[in-house]
Structures are given as structure tokens and as C-alpha cells.
Amino acid sequence: MTDATTTDVLVLGSGIAGCGAALAAAREGASVLVATKAQQPADASTDWAQGGIATTRDDPESLKRDILAAGDGEADPEAVDALVGDAAAAVEDVLVDTLGVPFDGEEGFDYAREAAHSAARILHVDAATGHHILGPFLRHLDAHENVDMLEDAAALDLITDEGTVTGALLDRNPRTGDRAETGVPVFAGSTVLATGGIGDLYRRSTNPRGSTGDGVAMAALAGADVTDAEYVQFHPTAYDDADPFLVSEAVRGEGALLRNADGERFMPDYHEDAELAPRDVVARAVAAERDATGEVRLDVSPLAFAEEFPGLAESCADRGVDWETGIPVAPCEHFLCGGVAVDTVGRTSLDRLFAVGECARTGVHGANRLASTSLLEGLVWGLRAGETAAGDGRAPAPSEPPELRDRDPDLPDGFAAEKFRRLRRVMDEHVGLRRTGADLQRAQGVLRRLKGEVDSYARTRTSRDLYQLRNAAVVGLLIARAAGENPESAGCHHRSDEAAAEEAPDAGH
Ligand code: SIN
């Protein structure tokens, strides 16, 4: 072996969860390599997170109740206990004391309220909270003597040795910085997946491009358990355009109202909490009213929009949206609640493999995630997993990595893009906000064929585009299969063939 690198802990991904894992492992004295596809902070979903980070204030039990209620009976109380138990200390230690995140508030914090929260408990910086966390986090790690950061580096596959994960093949050499099409093996005592979400599987998403479910796919291909994949959350209020931007739930928290094309406020007909109902309820209601009347707008006239949400007012202006007449909104893919199954310290079902953040299924979200809990979950599980991973063992000696072949000519430009279009079409049409058994069967057929095609190309080629496509096809299939196997609607998995009546107003949401 000539070009192998070894490290105690290899973290794949650089959002809040990956950063949390790297920080905790480095604090334990482990050597850490963070390898990330991101070329800039904005390539991670964390940087896009608007609303904020939920805290417990002095009432952890009420946050726990809200999370369990949003999860629609599917959340794991033990995981929720872990989250709320660590929340205050993690936020104070890392975000406030270590990174000095300038949360809004003059004398003490200005806690915001968002949908399905029974109290104002969300720390935020304008409506650009993730951006104000991630920049300082990356700078802090960059300066840490135990941490090396490698940007624009995708993991192509995990390396396994008799069921134990011993590292990953990267498409960039950590020593030289050179691109390495056939993969450079990095051997690690523990590997932490923190690769984020799956937004690129849908035409419209609030995630950055490149959210292709890499960690979930690599873990599944290595034999790890993936659960709750059917619970794909759609955010109710993204700008209604092929290239959407998120209009934070915090705007409804401050009093904005949803109106259909006839100008009627409709949410009170769907849920007693109206605009502050759980996200899945609002998303389906917005879709139904948009179908019935042609358009839904978010009326921001009840608040001082430009003052309270300057970043969003700017996004509107950039896109030529006159927010004074209401912002046209439609649901769009936002978050995968399921993923690689992990325990309360982020361990997967494979030895020495951890998963944190959106690619992990901790059990906190159940069938539907409560607003502003993703940054918190990423931070808490990142810290727990990083500390555990560091204690699990140090860098192993290099062994024989799998051989990736790159012997055939490159595929034509646009090959992966065309297949991605096919994949997104099937996910949108058959594995979206409302699903039927027949549609899910159809989706599985198309995705299976697509995966077969991609696998045959990937046997002799290793471009990043092709591997991302393979990952997206694997994850799309896992989602469609899980959705097909679950005939019961819960949270964001809505089987319209099971309970069509639930769609109608006054149907007891
Ligand atoms: C939002 O600001 O509406 C998104 C926050 C979240 O997804 O938790």
C-alpha cells in the first residue's frame, strides 16, 4: 500500500453534525480527518438553516412532548430524552462559549416560536441561524491541531473488513490534495457519516445541490440497517418556483397567514393550530388548496417583515417577488427523518461506523420532524458520536482496500444529469407528499431499472457524478420500498389510498 492515509476518526461531511463529531473527537485527543464534498460552507444544509435551534429553556419535558407529538407516535422516547437531556449543555458549551454565535437578543436571548412548539424556545440569528453557526465552527476546527480538513473530497465507498468498517475511499488524496478517480483509501479507527440529506432526489428542495444521500447509500451497500426511510419531510412554505427558497416557519411563528388564490385564509379549517399546525398537516393543506384554487400565498402583512426577516426580504427582492402582495409558496422536499439506524451515541449496526445528522435515523423525529430540531439533533449526536468514536480505538494499520476500476472511457457529458432528471421525475410523481400503493410499485420498478443501469456503468468507472447517481438511486429505492411496505399514514408519510378522507377540511386533523 503506497498512498494510504490513516487517522483515528474519519468524519465524512462538514455540517453541524460532522463538525460536532470532529470537535468532540479532537477534544478527546484523537486525530481527525474531516473529508467533505463541500467547497464552501454554503454547500452544507446547515448553512441554509433559517429558523434556528430549539432549546429546552427550563422546561425539557415540554420540548419532549412537542417532539413526540410532531413525530406522530413514531418517535423513540429514549432518543428524545437524550436530545433534551443534552440540549442546554451542548448549546452553551459549543455554540455560546466555544464559537461565540451571536444569537439575537439584547438582554438575554430573544426566543422565537415556530409551528407545533408550545413555547417560544428557539435561538436564532435573524433567519440565517445555520450560516452564523457553521462559519465559526469551520474556522474553529481549521485552527484545531488535531483536525485536518479536506474539502471537495467525496467518499466513493466505505472500506470494510469482515463486517467492520475500517475507513473510506476518497476521490481526493488527503496528502497531496490531488484528485484520485479510483479512490485513495483512508483507514480510520472509526468512521462517522455526516453526509446530510437527499434533496437532490427531488426537483424542488430546500437543500443545497449535491444532497444525494451518499452516507445512507454507502452504509446500506455495506450492509448497515436503514430505517424509517419513508418519512421524507416536505416543508410547506418554499417559494413557488422551479428554483425555490425556503420561507422559514418562523415567519408564520411571527403571525404570517396562508391564503388561497381566492384570498381566503384556510388553515383554521384544517387544524385547530391553524398556521402553527405540524409541518406535514400544513404541507398537505397548502398542496390541496393550491390544487383547488391555483395558488397559495403567505400573507406577511401582520408583521414587520422586512425588519424582522431582512434576509428573506432580500431573497424576495432578488427574485422579483413583491412580498407586500404575499409570497407565493408551495411545499418542497426538506428533510429525511429516517436514515441509517443509530443508537443514542450514533453507532450504526456495523462495527466502527457511526452516523449523525440528517443521514442518521436517531428516532428523535419519528414520522415528522418538529421545526428547529435538526441543528440540535446534529449537534447533540455529533458530540456524542465523536466522543464515543474517539474512545473506540485509534488508527488501524492499512489493509487491502477494495479495488475500484476506472478502465472505461468517461461517459458522455450530461449522462448523469439525464438520469438524475428521470430519477427526480419518478420521486416527485410517485414518492412525494401524497402516495398510493400503485404509484410506489411503479416507482420501485423504474428505480430498480435505473439502479441496474448505473451499477453496470459504475463497475468500470468511478466519476463522482456517477457515484452520486448510484447513491441517489439506492436511496430513492430504499425510500420507495419503505413507503410501499408501510400502508399506514403517519406524519409526513401520507398514503392517500389509505385515508383519502383525511385530506378534507374539518376531518379531525
Ligand atoms: C424553517 O426555518 O422553517 C426550517 C427550520 C427547520 O426545518 O427546522
Coordinates of C-alpha atoms and ligand atoms in Angstrom, one line a residue:
M1 CA 0.0 0.0 0.0
T2 CA 1.6 3.3 -1.0
D3 CA -0.8 6.1 -0.8
A4 CA -3.0 5.3 2.2
T5 CA -3.7 7.7 4.9
T6 CA -4.6 6.7 8.5
T7 CA -6.5 8.7 11.1
D8 CA -8.2 7.9 14.4
V9 CA -11.5 9.3 13.3
L10 CA -12.7 9.9 9.8
V11 CA -15.7 12.3 9.5
L12 CA -17.5 12.4 6.2
G13 CA -19.3 15.7 5.9
S14 CA -19.0 19.2 7.3
G15 CA -22.4 20.4 8.5
I16 CA -23.1 20.9 12.2
A17 CA -23.2 17.2 12.9
G18 CA -19.9 16.4 11.2
C19 CA -18.3 19.5 12.9
G20 CA -19.7 18.4 16.3
A21 CA -18.3 14.9 15.8
A22 CA -14.9 16.3 14.8
L23 CA -14.8 18.7 17.7
A24 CA -15.7 16.0 20.3
A25 CA -13.2 13.5 18.9
A26 CA -10.4 16.1 18.8
R27 CA -11.2 17.2 22.4
E28 CA -10.6 13.5 23.3
G29 CA -7.1 13.7 21.8
A30 CA -8.0 11.7 18.6
S31 CA -6.6 12.6 15.2
V32 CA -9.5 13.6 13.0
L33 CA -9.8 14.0 9.2
V34 CA -12.9 15.7 8.0
A35 CA -13.5 15.0 4.3
T36 CA -16.3 16.8 2.7
K37 CA -17.7 17.3 -0.8
A38 CA -18.3 20.9 0.2
Q39 CA -16.2 23.5 -1.5
Q40 CA -17.6 26.3 0.7
P41 CA -19.8 26.3 3.8
A42 CA -22.9 27.0 1.7
D43 CA -22.6 23.5 0.2
A44 CA -23.8 22.1 3.5
S45 CA -27.5 22.2 4.5
T46 CA -26.5 23.7 7.9
D47 CA -25.5 26.9 6.2
W48 CA -29.0 27.1 4.8
A49 CA -30.9 26.6 8.1
Q50 CA -33.0 29.6 8.7
G51 CA -35.3 29.3 11.7
G52 CA -32.9 28.4 14.5
I53 CA -32.0 25.9 17.1
A54 CA -34.6 24.7 19.7
T55 CA -33.5 24.8 23.3
T56 CA -35.2 23.4 26.4
R57 CA -35.0 26.7 28.4
D58 CA -36.1 25.5 31.8
D59 CA -38.7 23.0 30.7
P60 CA -37.2 19.9 28.9
E61 CA -40.4 18.0 29.4
S62 CA -42.5 20.3 27.3
L63 CA -39.9 20.2 24.4
K64 CA -40.0 16.4 24.7
R65 CA -43.9 16.4 24.5
D66 CA -43.8 18.7 21.4
I67 CA -41.2 16.5 19.6
L68 CA -43.2 13.3 20.4
A69 CA -46.4 14.9 19.2
A70 CA -44.9 16.1 16.0
G71 CA -43.4 12.6 15.4
D72 CA -47.0 11.2 15.2
G73 CA -46.5 8.3 17.5
E74 CA -43.3 7.1 15.7
A75 CA -40.6 8.9 17.7
D76 CA -38.4 7.0 20.2
P77 CA -38.8 8.5 23.7
E78 CA -35.3 7.3 24.7
A79 CA -33.8 9.2 21.8
V80 CA -35.8 12.3 22.6
D81 CA -34.7 12.1 26.3
A82 CA -31.1 12.0 25.1
L83 CA -31.7 15.1 22.9
V84 CA -33.5 17.2 25.5
G85 CA -31.1 16.0 28.2
D86 CA -28.0 17.3 26.4
A87 CA -29.6 20.3 24.6
A88 CA -28.8 23.1 27.1
A89 CA -25.2 22.0 27.8
A90 CA -24.4 21.4 24.1
V91 CA -25.7 24.8 23.1
E92 CA -24.0 26.6 25.9
D93 CA -20.7 24.8 25.7
V94 CA -20.2 24.7 21.9
L95 CA -22.3 27.4 20.3
V96 CA -22.1 30.1 23.0
D97 CA -18.8 29.6 24.9
T98 CA -16.7 28.0 22.2
L99 CA -17.9 29.6 19.0
G100 CA -19.5 32.8 20.3
V101 CA -22.5 32.5 18.0
P102 CA -24.2 36.0 18.2
F103 CA -27.8 34.8 18.9
D104 CA -30.4 37.6 18.7
G105 CA -31.4 39.3 21.9
E106 CA -30.2 42.4 23.8
E107 CA -30.6 41.4 27.4
G108 CA -30.7 37.7 27.3
F109 CA -31.8 35.7 24.3
D110 CA -34.7 36.5 22.1
Y111 CA -36.5 33.2 21.9
A112 CA -38.7 32.7 18.8
R113 CA -41.7 30.4 18.5
E114 CA -42.4 28.1 15.5
A115 CA -45.1 25.8 14.3
A116 CA -46.1 22.9 16.7
H117 CA -43.9 24.4 19.6
S118 CA -45.9 25.0 22.7
A119 CA -43.5 27.7 23.8
A120 CA -41.1 30.3 22.5
R121 CA -37.7 28.5 22.8
I122 CA -35.8 28.9 19.5
L123 CA -32.5 30.6 19.5
H124 CA -31.8 32.4 16.2
V125 CA -29.6 34.9 14.4
D126 CA -32.1 36.8 12.1
A127 CA -33.4 33.9 9.9
A128 CA -29.9 32.8 9.0
T129 CA -29.0 30.8 12.0
G130 CA -27.2 28.0 10.4
H131 CA -24.9 30.4 8.5
H132 CA -23.9 32.1 11.7
I133 CA -23.1 28.8 13.3
L134 CA -21.3 27.0 10.5
G135 CA -18.7 29.6 9.6
P136 CA -17.3 29.9 13.1
F137 CA -17.5 26.2 13.6
L138 CA -15.4 25.5 10.4
R139 CA -12.9 28.2 11.4
H140 CA -12.6 26.7 14.9
L141 CA -11.9 23.2 13.5
D142 CA -9.5 24.6 10.9
A143 CA -7.4 26.0 13.7
H144 CA -7.5 22.9 15.9
E145 CA -4.2 21.0 16.0
N146 CA -5.9 17.6 16.0
V147 CA -8.1 18.2 12.9
D148 CA -7.4 18.2 9.2
M149 CA -10.0 19.4 6.8
L150 CA -10.1 18.1 3.2
E151 CA -12.6 20.0 1.0
D152 CA -14.1 19.0 -2.4
A153 CA -13.5 15.4 -1.5
A154 CA -16.2 12.8 -1.9
A155 CA -16.3 9.4 -0.3
L156 CA -16.8 6.8 -3.0
D157 CA -17.3 3.8 -0.8
L158 CA -16.7 2.5 2.7
I159 CA -13.9 0.1 3.3
T160 CA -15.0 -3.0 5.3
D161 CA -13.1 -5.9 6.8
E162 CA -15.3 -8.8 7.8
G163 CA -18.2 -6.6 8.8
T164 CA -16.1 -3.9 10.5
V165 CA -15.8 -0.5 8.7
T166 CA -12.2 0.4 8.5
G167 CA -12.4 3.7 6.5
A168 CA -13.4 5.0 3.2
L169 CA -12.2 5.6 -0.4
L170 CA -12.0 9.3 -1.2
D171 CA -11.8 10.8 -4.6
R172 CA -9.1 13.3 -3.4
N173 CA -5.8 12.4 -1.8
P174 CA -5.5 14.0 1.7
R175 CA -1.8 14.2 1.5
T176 CA -1.3 15.8 -1.9
G177 CA -4.7 17.3 -2.5
D178 CA -4.8 15.7 -5.9
R179 CA -8.0 14.3 -7.4
A180 CA -7.9 10.5 -7.4
E181 CA -10.6 9.0 -9.6
T182 CA -10.1 5.4 -8.4
G183 CA -10.1 6.4 -4.8
V184 CA -7.5 6.9 -2.1
P185 CA -8.0 4.7 0.9
V186 CA -8.2 6.4 4.3
F187 CA -8.1 3.9 7.2
A188 CA -9.7 5.0 10.4
G189 CA -10.3 3.7 13.9
S190 CA -13.9 4.9 13.4
T191 CA -15.8 6.4 10.5
V192 CA -18.6 8.9 11.1
L193 CA -21.1 9.5 8.3
A194 CA -22.4 13.1 8.4
T195 CA -23.3 13.5 4.7
G196 CA -26.6 15.3 5.1
G197 CA -29.9 14.9 3.2
I198 CA -31.4 13.8 0.0
G199 CA -32.8 17.0 -1.6
D200 CA -31.3 16.2 -5.0
L201 CA -33.6 13.3 -5.4
Y202 CA -36.5 15.8 -5.9
R203 CA -36.9 18.6 -8.4
R204 CA -37.6 21.1 -5.7
S205 CA -35.8 21.0 -2.4
T206 CA -34.6 23.4 0.3
N207 CA -31.2 21.5 0.4
P208 CA -28.1 22.6 -1.5
R209 CA -27.2 20.7 -4.7
G210 CA -25.2 17.6 -4.1
S211 CA -27.5 16.3 -1.3
T212 CA -27.6 12.9 -2.9
G213 CA -27.9 10.7 0.2
D214 CA -24.3 9.5 0.0
G215 CA -24.0 8.3 3.6
V216 CA -27.2 6.4 3.6
A217 CA -26.4 4.7 0.3
M218 CA -22.8 3.8 1.3
A219 CA -24.0 2.5 4.7
A220 CA -26.8 0.4 3.1
L221 CA -24.4 -1.0 0.5
A222 CA -22.0 -2.0 3.2
G223 CA -24.9 -3.8 5.0
A224 CA -25.9 -1.3 7.7
D225 CA -29.6 -1.0 8.8
V226 CA -31.6 1.8 7.3
T227 CA -35.0 2.6 8.9
D228 CA -37.9 5.0 8.6
A229 CA -36.8 5.9 5.0
E230 CA -40.4 6.6 4.0
Y231 CA -40.6 9.7 6.3
V232 CA -39.5 12.4 3.9
Q233 CA -40.5 15.8 5.2
F234 CA -41.8 18.4 2.8
H235 CA -41.6 22.0 4.0
P236 CA -45.0 23.8 3.5
T237 CA -43.6 27.2 2.5
A238 CA -40.9 27.3 -0.1
Y239 CA -41.1 30.0 -2.8
D240 CA -43.4 28.6 -5.5
D241 CA -40.8 28.3 -8.3
A242 CA -38.7 25.6 -10.0
D243 CA -35.8 27.1 -8.1
P244 CA -37.3 27.6 -4.6
F245 CA -36.0 29.3 -1.5
L246 CA -37.3 28.5 2.0
V247 CA -39.6 30.9 3.7
S248 CA -39.0 30.0 7.3
E249 CA -41.6 28.6 9.6
A250 CA -40.5 31.5 11.9
V251 CA -42.4 33.8 9.6
R252 CA -45.6 32.0 10.5
G253 CA -44.5 31.9 14.1
E254 CA -44.5 35.7 14.0
G255 CA -48.0 35.9 12.6
A256 CA -47.9 35.4 8.8
L257 CA -51.1 33.8 7.3
L258 CA -51.7 31.4 4.5
R259 CA -54.3 32.4 1.9
N260 CA -55.5 30.6 -1.2
A261 CA -56.0 32.2 -4.7
D262 CA -59.4 33.5 -3.6
G263 CA -57.7 35.4 -0.7
E264 CA -59.2 33.1 1.9
R265 CA -57.3 32.0 5.0
F266 CA -57.8 28.3 5.0
M267 CA -55.6 26.7 7.8
P268 CA -58.2 27.1 10.5
D269 CA -60.3 24.7 8.5
Y270 CA -57.6 22.0 8.6
H271 CA -56.3 22.2 12.2
E272 CA -57.0 24.0 15.4
D273 CA -53.5 25.4 15.5
A274 CA -54.0 26.8 12.0
E275 CA -50.7 28.1 10.5
L276 CA -48.8 26.7 13.5
A277 CA -50.1 23.1 13.0
P278 CA -47.5 20.4 12.5
R279 CA -45.5 20.7 9.3
D280 CA -47.0 17.7 7.5
V281 CA -50.5 19.0 8.1
V282 CA -49.7 22.4 6.8
A283 CA -47.8 21.0 3.8
R284 CA -50.8 18.8 2.7
A285 CA -53.2 21.7 3.2
V286 CA -51.1 24.0 1.1
A287 CA -50.9 21.4 -1.6
A288 CA -54.6 20.8 -1.5
E289 CA -55.6 24.5 -1.7
R290 CA -53.0 25.1 -4.4
D291 CA -54.5 22.3 -6.5
A292 CA -58.1 23.5 -5.8
T293 CA -57.6 27.2 -6.4
G294 CA -54.3 27.6 -8.3
E295 CA -52.1 29.4 -5.8
V296 CA -51.3 29.8 -2.2
R297 CA -49.6 33.0 -0.8
L298 CA -48.0 33.7 2.5
D299 CA -49.5 37.0 3.7
V300 CA -46.8 38.7 5.7
S301 CA -48.8 41.9 6.3
P302 CA -49.4 41.0 10.0
L303 CA -45.7 41.5 10.8
A304 CA -42.9 44.0 10.0
F305 CA -41.5 41.5 7.5
A306 CA -38.5 43.5 6.1
E307 CA -37.4 44.4 9.6
E308 CA -37.8 41.0 11.2
F309 CA -36.6 39.0 8.3
P310 CA -34.2 41.1 6.3
G311 CA -32.5 38.1 4.6
L312 CA -35.8 36.8 3.3
A313 CA -37.0 40.3 2.2
E314 CA -33.7 40.4 0.2
S315 CA -34.3 37.0 -1.3
C316 CA -37.7 38.2 -2.4
A317 CA -36.3 41.3 -3.9
D318 CA -33.6 39.3 -5.7
R319 CA -36.2 37.1 -7.3
G320 CA -38.6 40.0 -8.2
V321 CA -41.2 38.9 -5.6
D322 CA -43.3 41.7 -4.2
W323 CA -43.8 40.3 -0.7
E324 CA -46.3 43.1 0.1
T325 CA -48.9 41.2 -2.0
G326 CA -47.9 37.9 -0.4
I327 CA -45.2 35.4 -1.2
P328 CA -46.3 32.5 -3.5
V329 CA -45.5 29.3 -1.7
A330 CA -45.7 25.5 -2.3
P331 CA -44.4 22.5 -0.4
C332 CA -41.0 21.2 -1.3
E333 CA -38.6 18.4 -0.1
H334 CA -36.9 19.5 3.1
F335 CA -35.6 16.7 5.4
L336 CA -35.2 12.9 5.6
C337 CA -36.5 11.9 9.1
G338 CA -35.3 8.3 8.7
G339 CA -31.8 7.1 7.6
V340 CA -29.0 5.0 8.9
A341 CA -30.3 3.4 12.1
V342 CA -28.2 4.5 15.1
D343 CA -28.3 4.3 18.9
T344 CA -28.1 7.2 21.3
V345 CA -24.4 7.7 20.6
G346 CA -24.6 7.4 16.9
R347 CA -23.5 3.8 16.5
T348 CA -24.8 2.0 13.4
S349 CA -25.4 -1.7 13.1
L350 CA -21.9 -2.0 11.6
D351 CA -18.8 -2.1 13.9
R352 CA -16.8 1.2 13.9
L353 CA -19.4 3.0 11.7
F354 CA -21.3 6.0 13.2
A355 CA -23.9 8.2 11.5
V356 CA -25.0 11.7 12.7
G357 CA -27.2 14.5 11.4
E358 CA -29.7 14.1 8.6
C359 CA -28.3 10.9 7.2
A360 CA -28.9 9.2 10.6
R361 CA -32.1 7.9 12.0
T362 CA -31.8 8.5 15.7
G363 CA -35.5 8.1 16.4
V364 CA -35.9 11.7 17.5
H365 CA -38.1 12.7 14.6
G366 CA -40.3 9.6 14.2
A367 CA -42.7 10.3 11.3
N368 CA -42.3 14.1 11.2
R369 CA -39.6 16.5 12.5
L370 CA -40.5 19.4 14.7
A371 CA -39.2 22.7 13.5
S372 CA -35.7 23.8 14.5
T373 CA -34.7 20.4 16.0
S374 CA -32.3 19.4 13.2
L375 CA -29.4 21.6 14.2
L376 CA -29.9 20.5 17.8
E377 CA -30.0 16.8 16.8
G378 CA -26.9 17.3 14.6
L379 CA -25.0 19.0 17.4
V380 CA -26.0 16.6 20.2
W381 CA -25.5 13.4 18.2
G382 CA -22.3 14.8 16.6
L383 CA -20.8 15.4 20.1
R384 CA -21.9 12.0 21.4
A385 CA -20.7 10.1 18.4
G386 CA -17.4 12.0 18.2
E387 CA -16.6 11.3 21.8
T388 CA -17.5 7.6 21.5
A389 CA -15.7 7.1 18.2
A390 CA -12.5 8.6 19.7
G391 CA -12.7 6.1 22.6
D392 CA -13.4 3.2 20.4
G393 CA -9.9 2.8 19.1
R394 CA -7.1 4.6 17.2
A395 CA -5.9 4.5 13.6
P396 CA -5.5 0.9 12.3
A397 CA -2.7 -0.3 10.1
P398 CA -3.6 0.0 6.4
S399 CA -5.0 -3.2 4.9
E400 CA -6.1 -4.2 1.4
P401 CA -8.8 -1.7 0.2
P402 CA -11.4 -2.7 -2.4
E403 CA -10.3 -2.1 -5.9
L404 CA -12.3 0.4 -7.9
R405 CA -11.9 0.2 -11.6
D406 CA -11.7 3.1 -13.9
R407 CA -10.8 1.5 -17.1
D408 CA -13.5 2.5 -19.5
P409 CA -13.8 5.8 -21.2
D410 CA -15.7 8.6 -19.4
L411 CA -19.4 8.7 -20.0
P412 CA -20.6 11.5 -22.3
D413 CA -21.2 14.9 -20.7
G414 CA -24.8 15.1 -19.4
F415 CA -25.1 11.3 -18.9
A416 CA -25.6 11.6 -15.1
A417 CA -27.7 14.7 -15.5
E418 CA -30.2 13.0 -17.8
K419 CA -30.5 10.0 -15.4
F420 CA -31.0 12.4 -12.5
R421 CA -33.8 14.0 -14.3
R422 CA -35.5 10.6 -14.7
L423 CA -34.9 9.8 -11.0
R424 CA -36.3 13.2 -9.8
R425 CA -39.4 12.8 -12.1
V426 CA -40.3 9.5 -10.6
M427 CA -39.6 10.7 -7.0
D428 CA -41.8 13.8 -7.5
E429 CA -44.6 12.0 -9.2
H430 CA -44.8 8.8 -7.1
V431 CA -42.8 9.2 -3.9
G432 CA -43.9 12.8 -2.9
L433 CA -46.3 14.4 -0.5
R434 CA -49.2 12.1 -1.3
R435 CA -48.6 8.4 -2.2
T436 CA -50.5 5.4 -3.3
G437 CA -49.5 1.7 -3.3
A438 CA -49.7 1.6 -7.1
D439 CA -47.5 4.7 -7.6
L440 CA -45.0 3.3 -5.1
Q441 CA -44.9 0.0 -7.0
R442 CA -44.3 1.9 -10.3
A443 CA -41.6 4.0 -8.7
Q444 CA -39.8 0.9 -7.4
G445 CA -39.8 -0.6 -10.9
V446 CA -38.3 2.5 -12.5
L447 CA -35.7 3.0 -9.8
R448 CA -34.7 -0.7 -9.9
R449 CA -34.0 -0.4 -13.6
L450 CA -32.2 2.8 -13.2
K451 CA -30.0 1.4 -10.4
G452 CA -29.2 -1.6 -12.6
E453 CA -28.1 0.6 -15.4
V454 CA -26.0 2.8 -13.2
D455 CA -24.4 -0.2 -11.4
S456 CA -23.3 -1.6 -14.8
Y457 CA -21.5 1.7 -15.6
A458 CA -20.1 2.0 -12.1
R459 CA -18.4 -1.4 -12.4
T460 CA -15.7 0.1 -14.6
R461 CA -15.9 3.8 -14.0
T462 CA -15.6 5.9 -10.8
S463 CA -16.5 9.5 -11.5
R464 CA -18.1 11.4 -8.6
D465 CA -21.1 12.2 -10.7
L466 CA -21.7 8.5 -11.4
Y467 CA -21.3 7.6 -7.7
Q468 CA -23.7 10.3 -6.6
L469 CA -26.2 9.0 -9.1
R470 CA -25.7 5.5 -7.8
N471 CA -26.2 6.8 -4.3
A472 CA -29.3 8.7 -5.2
A473 CA -30.7 5.6 -7.0
V474 CA -30.0 3.4 -3.9
V475 CA -31.7 5.9 -1.5
G476 CA -34.6 6.5 -3.8
L477 CA -35.2 2.8 -3.9
L478 CA -34.9 2.5 -0.1
I479 CA -37.5 5.3 0.3
A480 CA -39.9 3.9 -2.3
R481 CA -39.6 0.4 -0.9
A482 CA -40.1 1.6 2.8
A483 CA -43.1 3.7 1.7
G484 CA -44.6 0.8 -0.3
E485 CA -44.2 -1.6 2.7
N486 CA -45.9 0.8 5.1
P487 CA -49.6 1.1 4.3
E488 CA -50.4 3.4 7.2
S489 CA -50.2 7.1 7.0
A490 CA -48.2 8.8 9.8
G491 CA -46.6 12.2 9.8
C492 CA -45.1 13.0 6.5
H493 CA -45.7 9.6 5.0
H494 CA -49.2 10.0 3.7
R495 CA -50.9 7.2 1.9
S496 CA -53.8 8.8 0.1
D497 CA -55.1 5.3 -0.8
E498 CA -55.4 4.5 2.9
A499 CA -57.4 7.5 4.2
A500 CA -58.4 9.9 1.4
A501 CA -61.0 11.5 3.8
E502 CA -58.2 12.9 5.9
E503 CA -57.5 15.4 3.1
A504 CA -60.8 17.2 3.5
P505 CA -61.2 20.2 5.8
D506 CA -62.8 19.5 9.2
A507 CA -61.8 15.9 9.0
G508 CA -60.3 15.9 12.5
H509 CA -56.6 16.5 11.9
Ligands
SIN1 C1 -37.6 26.8 8.9 O1 -36.9 27.8 9.2 O2 -38.8 26.8 8.6 C2 -36.9 25.5 8.8 C3 -36.4 25.1 10.1 C4 -36.4 23.6 10.3 O3 -36.5 22.9 9.3 O4 -36.3 23.2 11.4

